Amino acid sequence: MTDTLTVSAVTDIDVIADVWIAEFAKAVSANDIDSIVSLFAAESWWRDAVSLSWDIRTMHGEESMRTFLGANLAAAELSGFRLWSGAEPTYTDTGNGGGYVQAFIEFRTRVGWGIAVVRLVSDVENNWVAWTLMTSLQELDGHELAAGSNRPVGERVPTTTWADHRRKVLEFADADPEVMILGAGQSGMAAAAYLGLMGIKALVIERNASVGDNWRNRYASLVLHDPIWADSLPFMQFPETWPVYTPRDKVADWFEIYEKALDLNIWTSTELVSSSYSDDEGLWTVEVRRNDGTTRTLRPKQFIFAVGLLTEPNMPELEGLKDFQGEVRHTSGHPGGKGWEGKKALVVGVCNSGQDVAKDLHDHGADVTMLQRSPTYVITQEKGLPIVYGGLYDATGPETRVADLMNLATPFSVTIKSAGQMATRIAELDRELLDGLTAAGFRLDDGVETGGMVGLGLLKGGGFLLDVGSCDLIVDGRIKIEPGEIRRLTENGAELSNGTFVEADVIVFATGYKNMRESARRILGDSVADRCKPVWGLDEEGELNTMWRPSGHPGFWFTGGSFAHTRIYTRFLALQIAAQLRGIAN
């Protein structure tokens, strides 16, 4: 952890911030790109979230900044820069005599208002220059969020009951929704919330019978791995009584509360029958089947694909699969370990879902062996995770909105570099467990090159192990570890590449998921998927591919990821869609 000093402790922090903001504002007003880039350090980043272009971009270094500003600065009409009242400037000591001033800045664009976060460092000439700058559009003029001080007053003498009003709105009998959202998980509901509060008519369709069933229907022992401070949804914090790590059923119940509290338009027990897009009309034609068996054809202008980042199971094709007499399943289809007492289980893969399932089976009396195919990064929830979230998403951190802006202000490439360094520190805290795993034959990735949990999450969407208790079972030998791959299956087990034969009554594949674009291919067809770029992983600028950004297909968007990703980035997805629908985006 670094020490953060407030303005009252370091009296010139606000002066440093004010001077830089004034110089920056002057250069921007004059459209003077030379002067703007002179205010940045030699090694610096500018991250923009739809305030200069209708996309999420990161510029690293002078050349890329010049190109980006040359194409976008004048049209954006940035102005009105001043310190934002929501957070005071601070100084963070990074050690070895270094540190940075962090300031939050409010500003105007041609179409709305935004918040920037700048981190200033002292250069060789003792001038304060920007190490990182993040600029973000927060609201569109005329489509401000109906929340906080802008919340609706409500009718004093309603002409109908609120319940009748909601039923009428929910039916979309008089007009099609402007936006169709497929999936009522955290990402789909957050998108509906943002769009609805901007005055955009959005409809979510969900195949499950109730909101939250996508959590309820998973294995009973499932608990969120991230702490509560990272997991709230937009506009609605968890109660102060909420547990730090939320069980699946409480997540599901909270989703139902969220749906009602934010007046989200969701059709449950509704299946997508067919869909097509007309380039000439700029419209989707979507046929859905509702819970009463009737069908409805809707014509939205925009379509958000929110079925989940990890949806399409990656199942290997194995020799002898048809010969195996036991059960075969992917972790996504694991209903729980009940009924497997005294039986033999083989779990293929040792990352988060594999460990959850292995522990669940062990706790229900199964004899469990795990197959580890490659070295794995391990971090403990007890000691390691607080280092990752410490000072940002924990009981001592700032309010969620400020924490999210600070998170957004750090380019992913910077995050990964620092995460690799963090992994070394975390490994010392977790040393006893890591040594025990090594002694048990578990192969470790130290996280220095991959960026550990943070880097692997950004690059792959997973591929690490956040230990919540299963690793002790491996260390003690209660869950066995075998290295390698499955060579072939037989009637009663698996022959491994290391020559070992593992008997099994059930084989659970914790082998990850295909790219989210393949989920779109299965559900919407090749005509949509072939026009989309791959989803997730970092592009050449260090931004996540396609997620919350233009997909390559007009009027089609992907959203997904963790609760924190959803809360931070869905705002920018909604702003892009609203701007297109209202003719604001060029």
Coordinates of C-alpha atoms in Angstrom, one line a residue, residues 1 101 104 170 307 458:
M1 CA 0.0 0.0 0.0
V101 CA -0.6 14.3 -7.4
F104 CA -10.4 15.1 -10.5
L170 CA -43.8 -3.3 -19.6
V307 CA -25.7 -13.4 -22.1
L458 CA -8.0 -8.8 -18.7

